[in-house]
Amino acid sequence: MSLTLAAEHDLTAANTLGLPCVAAHFAAPASLVELQAALSEARVHGWPLTLLGGGSNLILPERLPGLVLQPAMGDWWLEEGEGETVRVHAEAGVVWHELVMALAGLGLWGTENLALIPGRCGAAPIQNIGAYGVELCEVLEALQVVDLADGRAAWMTPEACAFAYRDSVFKGRLAGRVVITRLALRLTRSATLRLGYGDLAARVGETPTPLAVAEAVSAIRRDKLPDPARLGNAGSFFKNPLVKDEQAKRLLAEHPEMPHFRQPDGRVKLAAGWLIDRCGLKGLREGHFGVHDRQALVLVHFGGGSAGELLAFADRVATTVRERFGVTLEREPRLPGER
Ligand SMILES: Cc1cc2nc3c(=O)[nH]c(=O)nc-3n(C[C@H](O)[C@H](O)[C@H](O)COP(=O)(O)OP(=O)(O)OC[C@H]3O[C@@H](n4cnc5c(N)ncnc54)[C@H](O)[C@@H]3O)c2cc1C
């Protein structure tokens, strides 16, 4: 099998915001050998590299120079672990939600709360995906990376990945230096229910299975979030801000109904969507972009807009929140090459 390199490749349909983007060069390597061949090609030509998964957490510019690499290794398999545990190996190109549903269907617990998060396995560790009280790092046993500079493969432990809320070493020190090629996850055959978020418990019945939980999570998400296939979006556009206890107390004195979640480190996590909503911005539309009318944390693209316009719109939303509440919102989706 040989690697195909495409020139002037259109990525408009490859990002869930639907932003128009053309890659100067594009490759979707289907094996480690093909990936290493693509990296050599980039080195020979001096092309900058951009990594692309499902494009659900990226804000793409109109043109990407160099080589865009979308790992397409798409296998996953199981290995018996100790006791009730099962190790799952998943390559970078596996679609995350499809893996979650397949594992849930096999009666394996661990990833069911993370159903319907768009994207591919290779990108899941980048921001340590999380939903419904669970984060990827809780089931991740190890991951394989390939060094973009010399094409060498190595395994990393979760500790080395420095996982935190929507964060990891891949957004910091290792940003733009490695491609994640495989995940090793630890799931279990015995129930590990985490139903504390929202009305999940009410939806799954008396004796839930992993599949029932994954289906309930998917149903709730379908109700709440716009489908990128119909309306361009990147999910939550801002992280939930973490503020100091004093600031949370001041805000709660004024807004006792404000949702807030105390963290083990003493800080308090606020709901960015609630803050945006309280500024009266839910449903706001300006030009090609808007704040979703059911979920204020999601910015939507009605078509015809650019990355620059989106960033300017997001900035207006964040400025309004800062002026009203004194809270700074941090963007979640990233620009290519951003640290
Ligand atoms: C409707 C919707 C709902 C969402 N809900 C959630 C949610 O509940 N929780 C949550 O955490 N996220 C959520 N997201 C965000 C997004 O789905 C996740 O961040 C997902 O992991 C991104 O995967 P991707 O394959 O689309 O990555 P991309 O958007 O393609 O890439 C994201 C980043 O990872 C890098 N990258 C991609 N592949 C690799 C690789 N193999 N190796 C190294 N770097 C790589 C890219 O360069 C980029 O910096 C949501 C998004 C949408 C559109």
Tab-separated table of C-alpha atoms and ligand atoms in Angstrom:
chain	number	residue	atom	x	y	z
A	1	MET	CA	0.000	0.000	0.000
A	2	SER	CA	1.439	3.395	-0.895
A	3	LEU	CA	0.719	6.810	0.521
A	4	THR	CA	-1.410	9.209	-1.516
A	5	LEU	CA	-0.654	12.915	-1.223
A	6	ALA	CA	-3.379	15.267	-2.424
A	7	ALA	CA	-2.699	18.892	-3.373
A	8	GLU	CA	-5.143	21.776	-2.803
A	9	HIS	CA	-7.404	19.540	-0.718
A	10	ASP	CA	-10.736	21.025	0.448
A	11	LEU	CA	-11.329	20.618	4.199
A	12	THR	CA	-14.652	22.465	4.416
A	13	ALA	CA	-16.538	19.216	5.025
A	14	ALA	CA	-13.769	17.922	7.314
A	15	ASN	CA	-14.445	20.411	10.147
A	16	THR	CA	-17.694	20.461	12.099
A	17	LEU	CA	-17.846	24.264	12.117
A	18	GLY	CA	-18.011	24.047	8.306
A	19	LEU	CA	-15.407	26.793	7.881
A	20	PRO	CA	-14.011	26.937	4.353
A	21	CYS	CA	-10.407	25.729	4.293
A	22	VAL	CA	-7.992	24.410	1.681
A	23	ALA	CA	-4.909	22.375	2.617
A	24	ALA	CA	-1.882	22.896	0.375
A	25	HIS	CA	-1.146	19.165	0.792
A	26	PHE	CA	-3.140	16.405	2.489
A	27	ALA	CA	-2.544	12.771	3.425
A	28	ALA	CA	-4.557	10.206	5.382
A	29	PRO	CA	-2.000	7.516	6.303
A	30	ALA	CA	-3.612	4.146	6.991
A	31	SER	CA	-0.623	2.556	8.760
A	32	LEU	CA	2.429	3.535	10.811
A	33	VAL	CA	4.598	2.941	7.745
A	34	GLU	CA	2.472	5.331	5.676
A	35	LEU	CA	2.529	7.887	8.493
A	36	GLN	CA	6.319	7.707	8.651
A	37	ALA	CA	6.491	8.075	4.839
A	38	ALA	CA	4.304	11.208	5.046
A	39	LEU	CA	6.534	12.665	7.762
A	40	SER	CA	9.660	12.067	5.621
A	41	GLU	CA	7.947	13.749	2.685
A	42	ALA	CA	7.160	16.791	4.862
A	43	ARG	CA	10.771	16.913	6.066
A	44	VAL	CA	12.155	16.750	2.515
A	45	HIS	CA	9.953	19.655	1.391
A	46	GLY	CA	10.183	21.612	4.653
A	47	TRP	CA	6.379	21.585	4.962
A	48	PRO	CA	4.820	22.625	8.278
A	49	LEU	CA	2.482	19.929	9.647
A	50	THR	CA	-1.093	20.168	10.866
A	51	LEU	CA	-2.793	17.190	12.512
A	52	LEU	CA	-6.457	16.631	11.848
A	53	GLY	CA	-8.879	14.150	13.401
A	54	GLY	CA	-12.616	14.613	12.926
A	55	GLY	CA	-12.199	18.415	12.862
A	56	SER	CA	-14.669	18.871	15.746
A	57	ASN	CA	-12.424	20.985	17.958
A	58	LEU	CA	-10.565	23.075	15.399
A	59	ILE	CA	-11.034	26.557	13.968
A	60	LEU	CA	-9.557	26.311	10.498
A	61	PRO	CA	-8.199	29.284	8.531
A	62	GLU	CA	-9.016	29.681	4.826
A	63	ARG	CA	-5.706	28.118	3.848
A	64	LEU	CA	-3.354	25.700	5.587
A	65	PRO	CA	0.153	25.681	4.150
A	66	GLY	CA	2.352	22.563	4.262
A	67	LEU	CA	0.903	19.119	4.939
A	68	VAL	CA	-2.323	18.267	6.771
A	69	LEU	CA	-2.162	14.754	8.202
A	70	GLN	CA	-5.339	12.920	9.133
A	71	PRO	CA	-4.347	9.571	10.673
A	72	ALA	CA	-6.634	6.909	9.186
A	73	MET	CA	-5.411	3.799	11.023
A	74	GLY	CA	-8.824	2.415	11.902
A	75	ASP	CA	-8.517	-0.860	13.854
A	76	TRP	CA	-9.405	-1.653	17.443
A	77	TRP	CA	-9.197	-4.891	19.409
A	78	LEU	CA	-9.533	-6.346	22.886
A	79	GLU	CA	-7.044	-8.049	25.172
A	80	GLU	CA	-8.068	-9.818	28.379
A	81	GLY	CA	-6.722	-8.009	31.453
A	82	GLU	CA	-6.521	-9.014	35.086
A	83	GLY	CA	-9.721	-10.064	36.859
A	84	GLU	CA	-12.697	-8.243	35.420
A	85	THR	CA	-10.657	-5.818	33.326
A	86	VAL	CA	-10.296	-5.748	29.559
A	87	ARG	CA	-7.683	-3.751	27.685
A	88	VAL	CA	-8.930	-2.024	24.536
A	89	HIS	CA	-6.463	-0.984	21.849
A	90	ALA	CA	-7.804	1.684	19.486
A	91	GLU	CA	-5.915	3.277	16.616
A	92	ALA	CA	-5.976	7.017	15.987
A	93	GLY	CA	-8.457	6.935	13.099
A	94	VAL	CA	-11.191	5.027	14.959
A	95	VAL	CA	-14.312	7.171	15.396
A	96	TRP	CA	-14.681	7.693	19.161
A	97	HIS	CA	-18.474	7.334	19.381
A	98	GLU	CA	-18.474	4.156	17.277
A	99	LEU	CA	-15.900	2.628	19.626
A	100	VAL	CA	-17.902	3.681	22.716
A	101	MET	CA	-21.095	2.096	21.357
A	102	ALA	CA	-19.297	-1.114	20.336
A	103	LEU	CA	-17.704	-1.455	23.800
A	104	ALA	CA	-20.985	-0.680	25.543
A	105	GLY	CA	-22.654	-3.305	23.340
A	106	LEU	CA	-20.096	-5.845	24.574
A	107	GLY	CA	-21.124	-5.100	28.159
A	108	LEU	CA	-17.892	-3.273	29.008
A	109	TRP	CA	-18.017	-0.364	31.471
A	110	GLY	CA	-15.861	2.748	31.460
A	111	THR	CA	-16.533	4.884	28.390
A	112	GLU	CA	-20.368	4.845	28.263
A	113	ASN	CA	-20.714	8.395	29.696
A	114	LEU	CA	-18.514	9.672	26.857
A	115	ALA	CA	-20.941	8.591	24.112
A	116	LEU	CA	-21.642	10.885	21.170
A	117	ILE	CA	-18.560	13.056	21.635
A	118	PRO	CA	-17.555	13.701	18.024
A	119	GLY	CA	-14.063	13.071	16.733
A	120	ARG	CA	-11.510	10.319	16.540
A	121	CYS	CA	-9.542	8.365	19.113
A	122	GLY	CA	-6.234	10.062	18.230
A	123	ALA	CA	-7.536	13.461	19.351
A	124	ALA	CA	-9.396	12.288	22.474
A	125	PRO	CA	-6.370	12.731	24.805
A	126	ILE	CA	-5.509	16.213	23.484
A	127	GLN	CA	-8.086	17.932	25.656
A	128	ASN	CA	-8.773	14.878	27.831
A	129	ILE	CA	-12.362	14.646	26.594
A	130	GLY	CA	-14.974	14.620	29.289
A	131	ALA	CA	-18.726	14.540	29.785
A	132	TYR	CA	-21.298	13.480	32.386
A	133	GLY	CA	-18.766	13.369	35.217
A	134	VAL	CA	-16.170	11.210	33.422
A	135	GLU	CA	-12.890	12.090	31.722
A	136	LEU	CA	-10.834	10.041	29.292
A	137	CYS	CA	-7.867	9.945	31.708
A	138	GLU	CA	-9.923	7.740	34.067
A	139	VAL	CA	-9.843	4.848	31.573
A	140	LEU	CA	-6.613	5.561	29.711
A	141	GLU	CA	-3.840	3.104	30.510
A	142	ALA	CA	-1.243	4.242	27.966
A	143	LEU	CA	-0.941	5.844	24.560
A	144	GLN	CA	1.400	5.529	21.630
A	145	VAL	CA	2.904	8.593	19.960
A	146	VAL	CA	5.083	9.085	16.917
A	147	ASP	CA	7.627	11.901	17.021
A	148	LEU	CA	6.951	14.298	14.151
A	149	ALA	CA	10.642	15.135	13.840
A	150	ASP	CA	12.119	11.644	13.445
A	151	GLY	CA	9.111	9.314	12.972
A	152	ARG	CA	9.957	7.187	16.037
A	153	ALA	CA	7.149	5.515	17.997
A	154	ALA	CA	7.040	5.447	21.822
A	155	TRP	CA	4.505	4.708	24.578
A	156	MET	CA	3.500	7.255	27.233
A	157	THR	CA	1.923	6.712	30.647
A	158	PRO	CA	-1.101	8.806	31.759
A	159	GLU	CA	1.191	10.564	34.295
A	160	ALA	CA	3.457	11.729	31.465
A	161	CYS	CA	0.391	13.135	29.676
A	162	ALA	CA	-0.316	15.646	32.539
A	163	PHE	CA	-4.065	15.362	32.122
A	164	ALA	CA	-6.290	18.056	33.632
A	165	TYR	CA	-9.710	19.568	32.883
A	166	ARG	CA	-9.779	19.877	29.048
A	167	ASP	CA	-5.996	19.901	29.098
A	168	SER	CA	-2.899	17.735	28.628
A	169	VAL	CA	0.788	17.928	27.781
A	170	PHE	CA	-0.272	17.763	24.096
A	171	LYS	CA	-1.649	21.310	24.367
A	172	GLY	CA	1.585	22.473	26.005
A	173	ARG	CA	5.105	21.084	25.827
A	174	LEU	CA	4.301	18.422	23.207
A	175	ALA	CA	1.994	20.564	21.035
A	176	GLY	CA	2.998	20.129	17.403
A	177	ARG	CA	5.714	17.623	18.321
A	178	VAL	CA	3.956	14.248	18.303
A	179	VAL	CA	1.064	12.471	16.638
A	180	ILE	CA	-1.000	10.140	18.817
A	181	THR	CA	-1.317	6.858	16.975
A	182	ARG	CA	-2.940	4.442	19.438
A	183	LEU	CA	-4.783	4.363	22.775
A	184	ALA	CA	-4.808	1.551	25.337
A	185	LEU	CA	-7.929	1.832	27.519
A	186	ARG	CA	-8.856	-0.164	30.609
A	187	LEU	CA	-12.516	-1.159	30.789
A	188	THR	CA	-14.249	-3.540	33.146
A	189	ARG	CA	-16.958	-6.194	33.053
A	190	SER	CA	-18.277	-5.128	36.464
A	191	ALA	CA	-20.575	-2.127	36.721
A	192	THR	CA	-18.997	1.240	37.554
A	193	LEU	CA	-22.018	3.494	37.385
A	194	ARG	CA	-21.599	7.252	37.269
A	195	LEU	CA	-25.098	8.612	36.965
A	196	GLY	CA	-24.809	11.745	39.101
A	197	TYR	CA	-25.023	14.244	36.239
A	198	GLY	CA	-28.333	15.747	35.102
A	199	ASP	CA	-31.242	13.371	34.753
A	200	LEU	CA	-29.111	10.424	33.640
A	201	ALA	CA	-30.132	8.203	36.563
A	202	ALA	CA	-33.819	8.769	35.841
A	203	ARG	CA	-33.364	7.801	32.213
A	204	VAL	CA	-31.573	4.464	32.594
A	205	GLY	CA	-33.918	2.471	34.822
A	206	GLU	CA	-33.274	0.049	37.685
A	207	THR	CA	-30.595	-2.273	36.296
A	208	PRO	CA	-28.679	-0.264	33.740
A	209	THR	CA	-26.301	-1.799	31.223
A	210	PRO	CA	-23.390	0.128	29.661
A	211	LEU	CA	-25.411	0.244	26.437
A	212	ALA	CA	-28.456	1.725	28.221
A	213	VAL	CA	-26.246	4.423	29.767
A	214	ALA	CA	-24.534	5.204	26.430
A	215	GLU	CA	-27.915	5.423	24.701
A	216	ALA	CA	-29.331	7.668	27.444
A	217	VAL	CA	-26.291	9.972	27.264
A	218	SER	CA	-26.654	10.099	23.462
A	219	ALA	CA	-30.362	10.931	23.722
A	220	ILE	CA	-29.736	13.758	26.224
A	221	ARG	CA	-26.943	15.141	24.059
A	222	ARG	CA	-29.111	14.998	20.924
A	223	ASP	CA	-31.791	17.019	22.772
A	224	LYS	CA	-29.345	19.639	24.005
A	225	LEU	CA	-26.693	20.076	21.345
A	226	PRO	CA	-27.012	21.092	17.700
A	227	ASP	CA	-26.026	18.389	15.192
A	228	PRO	CA	-22.932	19.652	13.312
A	229	ALA	CA	-24.258	17.927	10.169
A	230	ARG	CA	-27.132	20.453	10.205
A	231	LEU	CA	-25.649	23.495	11.917
A	232	GLY	CA	-21.909	24.139	12.067
A	233	ASN	CA	-20.487	24.112	15.577
A	234	ALA	CA	-17.562	22.845	17.676
A	235	GLY	CA	-19.533	21.859	20.779
A	236	SER	CA	-18.742	23.943	23.861
A	237	PHE	CA	-16.937	27.017	22.619
A	238	PHE	CA	-15.659	28.045	26.065
A	239	LYS	CA	-14.296	26.039	28.968
A	240	ASN	CA	-16.182	26.256	32.236
A	241	PRO	CA	-14.135	28.849	34.158
A	242	LEU	CA	-12.397	27.987	37.409
A	243	VAL	CA	-12.440	30.896	39.860
A	244	LYS	CA	-11.067	31.471	43.353
A	245	ASP	CA	-13.355	30.778	46.291
A	246	GLU	CA	-13.555	34.517	47.235
A	247	GLN	CA	-14.724	35.443	43.743
A	248	ALA	CA	-17.290	32.619	43.714
A	249	LYS	CA	-18.638	33.796	47.096
A	250	ARG	CA	-18.968	37.376	45.833
A	251	LEU	CA	-20.827	36.212	42.714
A	252	LEU	CA	-23.066	33.870	44.738
A	253	ALA	CA	-24.028	36.683	47.102
A	254	GLU	CA	-25.404	38.527	44.098
A	255	HIS	CA	-26.675	35.473	42.161
A	256	PRO	CA	-27.530	32.714	44.679
A	257	GLU	CA	-28.995	30.585	41.882
A	258	MET	CA	-25.678	30.480	39.959
A	259	PRO	CA	-24.572	26.868	39.225
A	260	HIS	CA	-21.186	26.196	40.821
A	261	PHE	CA	-19.055	23.135	41.529
A	262	ARG	CA	-16.383	23.134	44.230
A	263	GLN	CA	-13.126	21.505	43.109
A	264	PRO	CA	-10.720	19.434	45.230
A	265	ASP	CA	-8.113	22.235	44.918
A	266	GLY	CA	-10.462	24.764	46.575
A	267	ARG	CA	-11.367	26.590	43.368
A	268	VAL	CA	-14.925	26.743	42.071
A	269	LYS	CA	-16.013	25.754	38.574
A	270	LEU	CA	-18.736	27.966	37.073
A	271	ALA	CA	-21.002	27.137	34.133
A	272	ALA	CA	-19.873	29.240	31.149
A	273	GLY	CA	-23.216	28.626	29.421
A	274	TRP	CA	-25.136	30.060	32.395
A	275	LEU	CA	-22.948	33.182	32.445
A	276	ILE	CA	-23.477	33.747	28.698
A	277	ASP	CA	-27.205	33.127	29.057
A	278	ARG	CA	-27.450	35.607	31.961
A	279	CYS	CA	-25.880	38.270	29.743
A	280	GLY	CA	-28.918	37.834	27.484
A	281	LEU	CA	-26.816	36.438	24.641
A	282	LYS	CA	-28.582	33.093	24.105
A	283	GLY	CA	-29.959	33.063	20.556
A	284	LEU	CA	-27.997	36.188	19.536
A	285	ARG	CA	-27.080	36.214	15.846
A	286	GLU	CA	-24.536	38.532	14.266
A	287	GLY	CA	-23.739	37.974	10.598
A	288	HIS	CA	-22.767	34.389	9.906
A	289	PHE	CA	-22.414	33.332	13.564
A	290	GLY	CA	-24.570	33.092	16.634
A	291	VAL	CA	-25.042	31.785	20.168
A	292	HIS	CA	-27.147	28.613	19.996
A	293	ASP	CA	-30.723	29.227	21.116
A	294	ARG	CA	-30.902	26.124	23.362
A	295	GLN	CA	-27.328	25.882	24.667
A	296	ALA	CA	-25.543	29.209	25.179
A	297	LEU	CA	-22.144	27.522	25.469
A	298	VAL	CA	-22.266	26.563	21.798
A	299	LEU	CA	-21.460	29.092	19.080
A	300	VAL	CA	-22.957	28.207	15.709
A	301	HIS	CA	-22.015	28.950	12.112
A	302	PHE	CA	-24.923	29.623	9.751
A	303	GLY	CA	-22.642	29.332	6.699
A	304	GLY	CA	-20.610	31.786	4.650
A	305	GLY	CA	-18.420	32.968	7.556
A	306	SER	CA	-14.688	32.828	8.213
A	307	ALA	CA	-12.447	31.934	11.159
A	308	GLY	CA	-11.637	35.635	11.691
A	309	GLU	CA	-15.320	36.570	11.972
A	310	LEU	CA	-15.932	33.683	14.367
A	311	LEU	CA	-13.064	34.756	16.630
A	312	ALA	CA	-14.308	38.358	16.631
A	313	PHE	CA	-17.828	37.177	17.539
A	314	ALA	CA	-16.478	34.921	20.313
A	315	ASP	CA	-14.459	37.827	21.630
A	316	ARG	CA	-17.606	39.947	21.901
A	317	VAL	CA	-19.328	37.179	23.872
A	318	ALA	CA	-16.341	36.769	26.226
A	319	THR	CA	-16.006	40.545	26.705
A	320	THR	CA	-19.682	40.858	27.622
A	321	VAL	CA	-19.303	38.109	30.253
A	322	ARG	CA	-16.123	39.679	31.650
A	323	GLU	CA	-17.736	43.119	31.929
A	324	ARG	CA	-20.855	41.733	33.633
A	325	PHE	CA	-19.335	39.099	35.963
A	326	GLY	CA	-15.576	39.793	36.017
A	327	VAL	CA	-14.989	36.224	34.805
A	328	THR	CA	-12.644	35.450	31.901
A	329	LEU	CA	-13.797	32.793	29.457
A	330	GLU	CA	-11.164	30.652	27.764
A	331	ARG	CA	-11.791	29.291	24.285
A	332	GLU	CA	-11.961	25.491	23.928
A	333	PRO	CA	-11.567	24.770	20.162
A	334	ARG	CA	-8.103	25.528	18.884
A	335	LEU	CA	-6.451	27.132	15.919
A	336	PRO	CA	-3.972	24.902	14.060
A	337	GLY	CA	-0.546	25.243	15.651
A	338	GLU	CA	-1.921	27.010	18.728
A	339	ARG	CA	-0.434	26.082	22.091
B	1	LIG	C1	-21.322	18.777	18.956
B	1	LIG	C2	-20.033	18.639	19.711
B	1	LIG	C3	-20.046	18.184	21.012
B	1	LIG	C4	-18.837	18.051	21.733
B	1	LIG	N1	-18.891	17.592	23.027
B	1	LIG	C5	-17.740	17.441	23.732
B	1	LIG	C6	-17.779	16.942	25.076
B	1	LIG	O1	-18.825	16.636	25.613
B	1	LIG	N2	-16.597	16.812	25.743
B	1	LIG	C7	-15.400	17.117	25.157
B	1	LIG	O2	-14.370	16.956	25.824
B	1	LIG	N3	-15.336	17.568	23.884
B	1	LIG	C8	-16.466	17.747	23.162
B	1	LIG	N4	-16.426	18.221	21.879
B	1	LIG	C9	-15.115	18.577	21.293
B	1	LIG	C10	-14.492	17.476	20.415
B	1	LIG	O3	-15.448	16.530	20.038
B	1	LIG	C11	-13.341	16.767	21.127
B	1	LIG	O4	-12.348	17.674	21.508
B	1	LIG	C12	-12.706	15.675	20.220
B	1	LIG	O5	-11.787	14.914	20.964
B	1	LIG	C13	-11.991	16.262	19.017
B	1	LIG	O6	-11.669	15.190	18.176
B	1	LIG	P1	-11.360	15.391	16.653
B	1	LIG	O7	-10.911	14.074	16.113
B	1	LIG	O8	-12.505	16.019	15.962
B	1	LIG	O9	-10.123	16.388	16.727
B	1	LIG	P2	-9.734	17.690	15.807
B	1	LIG	O10	-10.771	18.718	16.008
B	1	LIG	O11	-9.531	17.189	14.400
B	1	LIG	O12	-8.399	18.070	16.463
B	1	LIG	C14	-8.366	18.602	17.773
B	1	LIG	C15	-6.902	18.872	18.156
B	1	LIG	O13	-6.186	17.658	18.215
B	1	LIG	C16	-5.085	17.632	17.295
B	1	LIG	N5	-5.027	16.260	16.792
B	1	LIG	C17	-5.969	15.598	16.100
B	1	LIG	N6	-5.603	14.321	15.901
B	1	LIG	C18	-4.403	14.169	16.520
B	1	LIG	C19	-3.513	13.064	16.681
B	1	LIG	N7	-3.770	11.852	16.194
B	1	LIG	N8	-2.355	13.268	17.361
B	1	LIG	C20	-2.053	14.491	17.887
B	1	LIG	N9	-2.857	15.568	17.737
B	1	LIG	C21	-4.030	15.396	17.075
B	1	LIG	C22	-5.435	18.685	16.264
B	1	LIG	O14	-4.283	19.210	15.627
B	1	LIG	C23	-6.154	19.718	17.120
B	1	LIG	O15	-5.224	20.517	17.816
B	1	LIG	C24	-17.601	18.370	21.123
B	1	LIG	C25	-17.599	18.824	19.786
B	1	LIG	C26	-18.797	18.953	19.085
B	1	LIG	C27	-18.771	19.419	17.651
